[in-house]
Coordinates of C-alpha atoms in Angstrom, one line a residue:
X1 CA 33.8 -48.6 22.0
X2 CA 35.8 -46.7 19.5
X3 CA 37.6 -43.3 20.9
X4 CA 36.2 -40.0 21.2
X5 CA 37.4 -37.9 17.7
X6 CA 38.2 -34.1 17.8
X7 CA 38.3 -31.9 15.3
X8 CA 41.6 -29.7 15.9
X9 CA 42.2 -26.5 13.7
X10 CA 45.9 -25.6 12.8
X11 CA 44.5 -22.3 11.4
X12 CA 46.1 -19.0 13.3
X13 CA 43.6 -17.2 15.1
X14 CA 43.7 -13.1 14.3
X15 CA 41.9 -9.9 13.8
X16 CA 40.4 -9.9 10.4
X17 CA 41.6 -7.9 8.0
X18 CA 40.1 -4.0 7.5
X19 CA 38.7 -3.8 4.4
X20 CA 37.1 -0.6 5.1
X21 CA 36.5 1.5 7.9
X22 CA 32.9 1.2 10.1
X23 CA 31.9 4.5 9.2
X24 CA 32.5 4.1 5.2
X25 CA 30.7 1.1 5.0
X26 CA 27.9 2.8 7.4
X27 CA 27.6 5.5 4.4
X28 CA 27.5 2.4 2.0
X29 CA 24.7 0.4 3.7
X30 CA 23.0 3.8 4.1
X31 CA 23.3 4.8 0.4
X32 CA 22.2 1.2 -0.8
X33 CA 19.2 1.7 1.8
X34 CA 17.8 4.8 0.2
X35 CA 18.5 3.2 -3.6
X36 CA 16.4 0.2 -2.7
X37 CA 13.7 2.6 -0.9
X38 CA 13.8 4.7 -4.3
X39 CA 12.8 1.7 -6.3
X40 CA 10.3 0.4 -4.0
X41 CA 8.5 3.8 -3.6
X42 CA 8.6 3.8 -7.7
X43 CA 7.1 0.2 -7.1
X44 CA 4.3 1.9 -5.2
X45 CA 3.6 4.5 -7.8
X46 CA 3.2 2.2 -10.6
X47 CA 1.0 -0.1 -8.9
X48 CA -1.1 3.0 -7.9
X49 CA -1.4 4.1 -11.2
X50 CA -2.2 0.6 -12.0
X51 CA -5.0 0.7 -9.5
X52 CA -6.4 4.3 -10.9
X53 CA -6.9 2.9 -14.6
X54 CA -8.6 0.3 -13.3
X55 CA -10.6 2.2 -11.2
X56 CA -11.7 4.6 -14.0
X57 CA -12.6 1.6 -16.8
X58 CA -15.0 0.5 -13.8
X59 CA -16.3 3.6 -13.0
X60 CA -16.6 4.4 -16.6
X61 CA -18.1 0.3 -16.9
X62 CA -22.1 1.2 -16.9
X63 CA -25.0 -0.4 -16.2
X64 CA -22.4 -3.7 -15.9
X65 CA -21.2 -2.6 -12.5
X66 CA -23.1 -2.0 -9.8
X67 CA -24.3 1.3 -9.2
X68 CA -22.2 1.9 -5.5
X69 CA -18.8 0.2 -7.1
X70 CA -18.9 2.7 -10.0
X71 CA -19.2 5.5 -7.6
X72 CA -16.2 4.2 -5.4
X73 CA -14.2 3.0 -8.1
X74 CA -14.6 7.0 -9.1
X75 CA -13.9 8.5 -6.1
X76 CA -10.7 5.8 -5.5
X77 CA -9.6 7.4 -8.9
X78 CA -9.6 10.6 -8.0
X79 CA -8.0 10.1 -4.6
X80 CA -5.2 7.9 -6.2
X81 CA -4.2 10.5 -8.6
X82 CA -3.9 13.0 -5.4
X83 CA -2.1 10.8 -3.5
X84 CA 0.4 10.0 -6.4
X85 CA 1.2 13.5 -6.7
X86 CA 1.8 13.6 -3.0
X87 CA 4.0 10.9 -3.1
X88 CA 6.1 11.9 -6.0
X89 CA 5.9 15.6 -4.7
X90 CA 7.7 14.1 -1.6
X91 CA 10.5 11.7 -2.7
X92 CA 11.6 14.7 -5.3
X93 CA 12.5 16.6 -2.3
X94 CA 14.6 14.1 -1.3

């Protein structure tokens, strides 16, 4: 049998060093948070407008479409452009 093998470190265990202090990085994280929410909310209002053209093209679409989707696809139109002016409305306050 061959001998039980250890790994031993010669390394000096100590604090790590302070590169910056809890509540400055806190602010940090917190900033880089709210940058990331920023462009995910834009995200959201570009898919939404996204989703209002294409609403109105079928809407607008004729006999092609049926009858009940036009009418939806209308009314999602109209309620996307309300809520996108919600939305933005909202993040410009903050």
């Amino acid at each position: 049998m061959s001998p039980s093998l250890s790994v031993v470190s010669d390394n000096k265990v100590g604090a790590l060093p302070r590169s910056e202090a809890l509540s400055t990085r806190v602010r940090r994280l917190q900033a880089e948070a709210k940058g990331l929410a920023r462009e995910h909310i834009a995200a959201l209002v570009a898919a939404l407008h996204e989703a209002e053209a294409l609403s109105a093209e079928i809407a607008e679409g004729g006999e092609a479409y049926p009858a009940g989707i036009r009418d939806i696809a209308r009314r999602l139109a109209e309620e996307v452009e309300s809520k996108v002016a919600t939305i933005e409305a909202i993040n410009a306050r903050n």
